[in-house]
Short mmCIF file of C-alpha atoms and ligand atoms in Angstrom, two decimals:
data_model
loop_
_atom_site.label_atom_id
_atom_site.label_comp_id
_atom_site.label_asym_id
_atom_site.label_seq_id
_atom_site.Cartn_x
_atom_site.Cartn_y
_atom_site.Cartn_z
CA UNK A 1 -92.87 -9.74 17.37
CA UNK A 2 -94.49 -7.55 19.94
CA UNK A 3 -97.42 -8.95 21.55
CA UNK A 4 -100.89 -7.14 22.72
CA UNK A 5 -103.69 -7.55 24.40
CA UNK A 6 -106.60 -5.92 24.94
CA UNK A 7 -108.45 -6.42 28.21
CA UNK A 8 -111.59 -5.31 29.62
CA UNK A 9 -111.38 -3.92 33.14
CA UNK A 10 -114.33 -2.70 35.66
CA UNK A 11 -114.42 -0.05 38.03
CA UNK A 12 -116.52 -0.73 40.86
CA UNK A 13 -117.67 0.38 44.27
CA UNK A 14 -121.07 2.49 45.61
CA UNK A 15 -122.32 5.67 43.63
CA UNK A 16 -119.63 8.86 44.46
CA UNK A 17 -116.68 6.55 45.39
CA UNK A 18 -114.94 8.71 42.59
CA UNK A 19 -114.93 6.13 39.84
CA UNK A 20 -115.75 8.06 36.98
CA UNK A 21 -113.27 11.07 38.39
CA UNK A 22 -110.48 8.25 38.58
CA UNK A 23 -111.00 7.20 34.81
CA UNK A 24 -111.35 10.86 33.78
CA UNK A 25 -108.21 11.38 35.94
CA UNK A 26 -106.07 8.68 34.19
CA UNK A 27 -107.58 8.88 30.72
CA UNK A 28 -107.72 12.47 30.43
CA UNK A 29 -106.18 14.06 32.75
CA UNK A 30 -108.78 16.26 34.70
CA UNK A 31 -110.86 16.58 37.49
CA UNK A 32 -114.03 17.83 37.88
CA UNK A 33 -115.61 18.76 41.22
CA UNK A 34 -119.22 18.05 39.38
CA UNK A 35 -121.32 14.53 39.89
CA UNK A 36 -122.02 12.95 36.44
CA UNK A 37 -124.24 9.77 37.10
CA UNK A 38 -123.72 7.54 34.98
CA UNK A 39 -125.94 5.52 33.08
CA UNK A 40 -125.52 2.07 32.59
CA UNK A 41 -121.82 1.74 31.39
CA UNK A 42 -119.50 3.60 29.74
CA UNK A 43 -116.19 2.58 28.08
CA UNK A 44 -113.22 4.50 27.29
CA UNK A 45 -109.88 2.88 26.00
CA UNK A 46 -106.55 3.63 26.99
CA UNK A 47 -103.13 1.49 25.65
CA UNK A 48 -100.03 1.14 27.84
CA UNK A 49 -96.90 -0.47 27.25
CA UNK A 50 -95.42 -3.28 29.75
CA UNK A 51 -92.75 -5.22 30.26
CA UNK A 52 -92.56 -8.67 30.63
CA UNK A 53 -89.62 -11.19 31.02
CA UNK A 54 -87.85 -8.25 28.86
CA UNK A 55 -90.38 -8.55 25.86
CA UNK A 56 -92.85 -5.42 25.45
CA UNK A 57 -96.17 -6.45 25.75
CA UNK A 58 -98.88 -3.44 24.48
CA UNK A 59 -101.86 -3.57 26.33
CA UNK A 60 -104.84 -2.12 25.29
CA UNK A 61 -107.51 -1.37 28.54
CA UNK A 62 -111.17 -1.14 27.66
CA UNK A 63 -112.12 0.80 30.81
CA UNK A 64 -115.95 0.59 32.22
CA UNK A 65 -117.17 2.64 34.45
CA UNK A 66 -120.11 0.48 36.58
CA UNK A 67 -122.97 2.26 37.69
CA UNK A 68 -122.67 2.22 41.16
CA UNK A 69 -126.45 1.87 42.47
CA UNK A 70 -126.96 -1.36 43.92
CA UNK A 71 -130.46 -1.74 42.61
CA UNK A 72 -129.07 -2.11 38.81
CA UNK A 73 -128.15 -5.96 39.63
CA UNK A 74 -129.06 -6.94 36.06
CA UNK A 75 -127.04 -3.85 34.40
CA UNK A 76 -124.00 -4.65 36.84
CA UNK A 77 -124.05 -8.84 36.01
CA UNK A 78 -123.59 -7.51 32.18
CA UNK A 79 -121.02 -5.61 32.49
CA UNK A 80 -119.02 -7.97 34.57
CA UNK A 81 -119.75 -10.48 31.62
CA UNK A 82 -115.56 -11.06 29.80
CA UNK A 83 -114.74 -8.72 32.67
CA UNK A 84 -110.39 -9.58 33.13
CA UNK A 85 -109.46 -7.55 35.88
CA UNK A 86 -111.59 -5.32 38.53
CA UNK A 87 -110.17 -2.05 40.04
CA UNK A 88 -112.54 -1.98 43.32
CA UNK A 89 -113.10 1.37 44.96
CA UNK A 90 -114.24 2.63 48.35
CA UNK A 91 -114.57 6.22 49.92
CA UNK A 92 -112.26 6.98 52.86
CA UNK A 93 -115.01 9.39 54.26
CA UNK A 94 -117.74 6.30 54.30
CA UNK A 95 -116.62 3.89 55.85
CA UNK A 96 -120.41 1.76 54.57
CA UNK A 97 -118.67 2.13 50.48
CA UNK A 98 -116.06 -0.96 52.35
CA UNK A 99 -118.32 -2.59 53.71
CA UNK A 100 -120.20 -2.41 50.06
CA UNK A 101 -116.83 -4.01 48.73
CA UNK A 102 -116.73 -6.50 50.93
CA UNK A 103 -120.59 -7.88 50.89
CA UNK A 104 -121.59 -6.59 47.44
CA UNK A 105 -119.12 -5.93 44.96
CA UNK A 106 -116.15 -8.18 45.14
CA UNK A 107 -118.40 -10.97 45.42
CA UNK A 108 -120.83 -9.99 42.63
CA UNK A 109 -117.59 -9.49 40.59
CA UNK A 110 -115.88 -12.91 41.48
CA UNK A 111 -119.31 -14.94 40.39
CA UNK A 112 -119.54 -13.80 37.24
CA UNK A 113 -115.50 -12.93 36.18
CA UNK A 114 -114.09 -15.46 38.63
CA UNK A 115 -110.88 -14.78 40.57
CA UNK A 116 -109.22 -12.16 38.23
CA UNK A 117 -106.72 -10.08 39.38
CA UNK A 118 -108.13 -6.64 41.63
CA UNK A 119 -106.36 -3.71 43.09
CA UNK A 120 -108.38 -1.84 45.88
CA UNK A 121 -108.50 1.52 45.83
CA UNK A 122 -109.15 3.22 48.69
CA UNK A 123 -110.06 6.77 47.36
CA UNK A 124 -110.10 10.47 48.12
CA UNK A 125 -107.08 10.21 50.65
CA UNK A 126 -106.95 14.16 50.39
CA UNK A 127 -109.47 13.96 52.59
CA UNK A 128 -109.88 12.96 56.31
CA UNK A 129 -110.87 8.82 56.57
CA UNK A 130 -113.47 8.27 58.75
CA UNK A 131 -112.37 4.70 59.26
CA UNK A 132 -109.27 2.43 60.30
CA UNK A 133 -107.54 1.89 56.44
CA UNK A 134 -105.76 -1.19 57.64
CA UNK A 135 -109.51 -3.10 57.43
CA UNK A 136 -109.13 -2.24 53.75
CA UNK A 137 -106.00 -3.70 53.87
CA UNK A 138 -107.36 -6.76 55.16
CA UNK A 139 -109.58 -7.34 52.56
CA UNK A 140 -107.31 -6.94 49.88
CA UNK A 141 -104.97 -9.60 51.69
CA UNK A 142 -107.78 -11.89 51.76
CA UNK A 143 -108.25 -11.83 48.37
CA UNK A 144 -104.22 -11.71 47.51
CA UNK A 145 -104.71 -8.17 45.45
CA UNK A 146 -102.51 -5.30 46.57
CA UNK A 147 -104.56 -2.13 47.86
CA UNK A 148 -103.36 1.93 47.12
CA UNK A 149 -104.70 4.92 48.46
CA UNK A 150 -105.86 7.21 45.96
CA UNK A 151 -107.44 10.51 45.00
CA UNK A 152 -108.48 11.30 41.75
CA UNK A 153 -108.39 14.81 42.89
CA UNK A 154 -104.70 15.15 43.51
CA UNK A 155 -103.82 11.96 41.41
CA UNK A 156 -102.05 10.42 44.04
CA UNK A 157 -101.57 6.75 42.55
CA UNK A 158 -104.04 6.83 40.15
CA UNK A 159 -101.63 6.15 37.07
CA UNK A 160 -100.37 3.80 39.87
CA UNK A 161 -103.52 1.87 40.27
CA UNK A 162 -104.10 0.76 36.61
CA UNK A 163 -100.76 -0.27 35.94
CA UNK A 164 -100.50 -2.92 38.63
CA UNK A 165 -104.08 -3.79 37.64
CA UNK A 166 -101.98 -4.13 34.04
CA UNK A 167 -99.35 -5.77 35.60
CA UNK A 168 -101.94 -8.12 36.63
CA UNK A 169 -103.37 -8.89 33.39
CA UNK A 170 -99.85 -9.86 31.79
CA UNK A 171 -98.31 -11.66 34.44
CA UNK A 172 -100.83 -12.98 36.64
CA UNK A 173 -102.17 -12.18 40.19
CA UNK A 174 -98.48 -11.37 41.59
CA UNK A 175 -97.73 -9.06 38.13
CA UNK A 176 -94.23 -10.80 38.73
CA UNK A 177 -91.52 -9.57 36.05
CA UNK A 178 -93.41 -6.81 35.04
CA UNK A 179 -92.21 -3.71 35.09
CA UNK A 180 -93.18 -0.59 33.43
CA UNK A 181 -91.20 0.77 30.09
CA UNK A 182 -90.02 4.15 30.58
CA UNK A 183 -91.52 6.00 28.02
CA UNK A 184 -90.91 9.36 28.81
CA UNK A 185 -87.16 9.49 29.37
CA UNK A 186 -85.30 12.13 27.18
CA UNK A 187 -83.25 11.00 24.08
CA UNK A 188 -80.14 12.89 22.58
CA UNK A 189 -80.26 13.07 18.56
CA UNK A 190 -78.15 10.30 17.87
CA UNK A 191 -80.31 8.18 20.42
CA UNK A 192 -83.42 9.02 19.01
CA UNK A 193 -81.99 8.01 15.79
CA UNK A 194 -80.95 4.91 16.62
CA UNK A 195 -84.69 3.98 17.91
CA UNK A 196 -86.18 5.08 15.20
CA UNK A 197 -83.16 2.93 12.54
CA UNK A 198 -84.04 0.23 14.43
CA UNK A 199 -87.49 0.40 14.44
CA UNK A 200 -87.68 0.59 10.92
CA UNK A 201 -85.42 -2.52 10.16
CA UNK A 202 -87.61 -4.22 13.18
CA UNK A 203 -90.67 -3.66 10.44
CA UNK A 204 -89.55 -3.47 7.74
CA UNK A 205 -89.58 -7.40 7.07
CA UNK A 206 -86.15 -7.53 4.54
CA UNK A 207 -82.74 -8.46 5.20
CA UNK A 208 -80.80 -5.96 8.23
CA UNK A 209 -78.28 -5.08 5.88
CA UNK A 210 -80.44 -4.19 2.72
CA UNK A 211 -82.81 -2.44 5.35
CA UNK A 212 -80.20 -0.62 6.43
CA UNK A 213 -78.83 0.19 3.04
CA UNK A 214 -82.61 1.91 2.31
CA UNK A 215 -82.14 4.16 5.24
CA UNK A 216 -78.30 5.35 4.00
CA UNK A 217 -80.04 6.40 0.89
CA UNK A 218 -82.73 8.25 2.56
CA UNK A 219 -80.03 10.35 4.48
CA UNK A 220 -78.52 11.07 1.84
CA UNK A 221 -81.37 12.37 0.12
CA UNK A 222 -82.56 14.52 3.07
CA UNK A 223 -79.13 15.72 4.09
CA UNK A 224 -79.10 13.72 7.52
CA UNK A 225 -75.79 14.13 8.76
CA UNK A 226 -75.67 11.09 11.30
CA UNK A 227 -73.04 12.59 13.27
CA UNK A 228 -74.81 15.99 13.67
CA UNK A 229 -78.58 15.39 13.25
CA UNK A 230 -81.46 18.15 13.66
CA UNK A 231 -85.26 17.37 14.35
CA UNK A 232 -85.86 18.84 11.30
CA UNK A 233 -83.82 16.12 9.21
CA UNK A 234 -85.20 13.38 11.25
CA UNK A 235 -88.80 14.49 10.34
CA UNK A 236 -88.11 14.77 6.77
CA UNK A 237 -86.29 10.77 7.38
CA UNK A 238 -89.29 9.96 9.08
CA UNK A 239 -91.40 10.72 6.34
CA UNK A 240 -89.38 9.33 3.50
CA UNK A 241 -89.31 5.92 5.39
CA UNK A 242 -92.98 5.71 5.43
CA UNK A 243 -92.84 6.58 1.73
CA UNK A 244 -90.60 3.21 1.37
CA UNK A 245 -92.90 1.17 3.64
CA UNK A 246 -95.45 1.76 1.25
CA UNK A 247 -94.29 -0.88 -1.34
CA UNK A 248 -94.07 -3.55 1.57
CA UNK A 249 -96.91 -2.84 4.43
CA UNK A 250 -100.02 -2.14 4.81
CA UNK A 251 -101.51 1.32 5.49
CA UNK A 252 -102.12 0.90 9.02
CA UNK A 253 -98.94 -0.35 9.77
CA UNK A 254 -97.40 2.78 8.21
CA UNK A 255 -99.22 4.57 9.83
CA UNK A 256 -98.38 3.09 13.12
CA UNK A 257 -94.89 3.04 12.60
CA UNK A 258 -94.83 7.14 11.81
CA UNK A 259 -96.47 8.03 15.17
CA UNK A 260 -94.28 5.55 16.89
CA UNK A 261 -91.25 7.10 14.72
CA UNK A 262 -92.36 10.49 15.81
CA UNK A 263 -93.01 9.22 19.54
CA UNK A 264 -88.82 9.09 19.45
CA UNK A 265 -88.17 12.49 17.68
CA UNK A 266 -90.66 14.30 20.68
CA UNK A 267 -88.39 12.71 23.15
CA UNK A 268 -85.09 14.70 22.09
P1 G3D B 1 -118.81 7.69 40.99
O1 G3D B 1 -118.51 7.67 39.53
O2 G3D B 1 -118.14 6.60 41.73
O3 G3D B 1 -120.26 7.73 41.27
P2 G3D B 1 -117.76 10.39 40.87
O4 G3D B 1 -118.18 9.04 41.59
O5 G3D B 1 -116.49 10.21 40.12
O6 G3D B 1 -118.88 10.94 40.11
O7 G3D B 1 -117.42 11.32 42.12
C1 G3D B 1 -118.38 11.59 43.13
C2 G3D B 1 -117.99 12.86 43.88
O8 G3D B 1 -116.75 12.64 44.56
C3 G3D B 1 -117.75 14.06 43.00
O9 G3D B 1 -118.04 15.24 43.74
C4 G3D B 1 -116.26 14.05 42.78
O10 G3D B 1 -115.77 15.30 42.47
C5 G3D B 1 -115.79 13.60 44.16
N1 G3D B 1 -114.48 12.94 44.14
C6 G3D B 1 -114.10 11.89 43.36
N2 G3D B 1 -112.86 11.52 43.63
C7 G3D B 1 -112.41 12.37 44.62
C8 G3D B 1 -111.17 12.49 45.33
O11 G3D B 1 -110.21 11.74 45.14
N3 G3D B 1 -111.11 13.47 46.26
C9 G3D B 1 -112.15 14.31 46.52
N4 G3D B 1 -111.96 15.24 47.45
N5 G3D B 1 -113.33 14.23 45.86
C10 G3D B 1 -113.45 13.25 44.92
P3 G3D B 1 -119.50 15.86 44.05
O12 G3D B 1 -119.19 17.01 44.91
O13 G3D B 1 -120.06 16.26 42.73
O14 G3D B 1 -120.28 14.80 44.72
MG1 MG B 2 -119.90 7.56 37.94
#
């Protein structure tokens, strides 16, 4: 059984730190040289998959973006309300956005959320700092949270920055035993395969060997050749499998299953 969670997690920090470039940066993968204030909050979603003492853990973060004017006290205390883990961000052309951390936000964060894990970001490192990093360094230590330098510009550790914040989440402060699953590494045929037999006996909720015995038919019926498979066959398997989930699980799962079938075929 895989587990997941879904956390909520806060960027914070002064107006123009760059926290709504960082989320746009991770979530979608752009940058934008144009200020978009935001208004109150705004939430965007992104899932990840992590490791932990070798069992996949999905985690599902609900992203919101604070509004960074420190007159919205009452707007900021909401959003911090079920808040599980606070990526805190400073500019390293102003050196006042620290001090902001230090007196304002990470305080103001703590009361409400209590001590949840943080990672400080110390952001737009493609640009000149106008003060001594380390002192960021020593505020992270202070409150036990690792600290990265970022820029949502270049994306220099921004992918970086949310997964130890996720590492956080699933295995405490430390993240200890958590590493990330490589998702992206390429699969022969007959590797790809395998994932996606397995995956379907994994769900499939019968017996191995009668699960297996459905996916022999299948082969057969769409001319797989399991010693010389082509994408084109492992669609069409991919497909027929879902067909046969159909009498067992529910829509969604199918569902899920095909894109996570298909995740494997777009890695050969
Ligand atoms: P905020 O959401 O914290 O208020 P924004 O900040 O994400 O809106 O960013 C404020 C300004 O900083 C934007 O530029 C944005 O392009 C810029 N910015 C954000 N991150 C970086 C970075 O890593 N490097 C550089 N060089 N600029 C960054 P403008 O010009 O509109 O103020
Ligand atoms: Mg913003």
């Amino acid at each position: 059984m895989r587990g997941k969670l879904i956390k909520k997690v806060c960027l914070l920090g002064d107006s123009s730190v760059g926290k709504t470039s960082l989320i746009r940066k991770y979530v979608y993968n752009t940058f934008d040289d144009a200020y978009i204030a935001t208004i109150g909050t705004k939430t965007v979603k992104k899932e990840l998959t992590l490791e932990y003492f070798g069992k996949e853990v999905d985690l599902v973060l609900m992203i919101w973006d604070i509004l960074g004017q420190k007159e919205y006290r009452r707007v900021q205390s909401m959003s911090f309300q079920g808040t599980a883990g606070g990526l805190v961000v400073c500019d390293i052309t102003r050196k006042e956005t620290l001090d902001s951390l230090r007196d304002y936000w990470v305080p103001e964060l703590i009361k409400i959320a209590g001590k949840i894990p943080l990672v400080f970001m110390a952001n737009k490192s493609d640009l000149k700092p106008a003060f001594d990093l380390s002192e960021l360094g020593k505020l992270a230590a202070e409150h036990g949270c690792p600290y990265l330098m970022t820029s949502a510009k270049t994306g220099l550790n921004v992918e970086n920055a949310f997964l130890t914040l996720g590492k956080g989440l699933v295995g405490g402060r430390e993240g200890a035993e958590v590493s990330l699953k490589v998702e992206d590494s390429k699969l022969s045929p007959a590797e790809a395969l395998d994932n996606i037999f397995s995956h379907f006996v994994e769900h499939y909720g019968q017996e191995t060997d009668f699960a297996m015995a459905v996916i022999r038919k299948q082969c057969i019926e769409v001319g797989l050749d399991i010693r010389n498979p082509t994408k084109g066959s492992i669609a069409k398997l991919i497909d027929r499998l879902a067909d046969v989930e159909r009498e067992v699980l529910s829509p969604g799962q199918i569902s899920k299953n095909k894109i996570e079938r298909r995740n494997f075929l777009l890695r050969m």
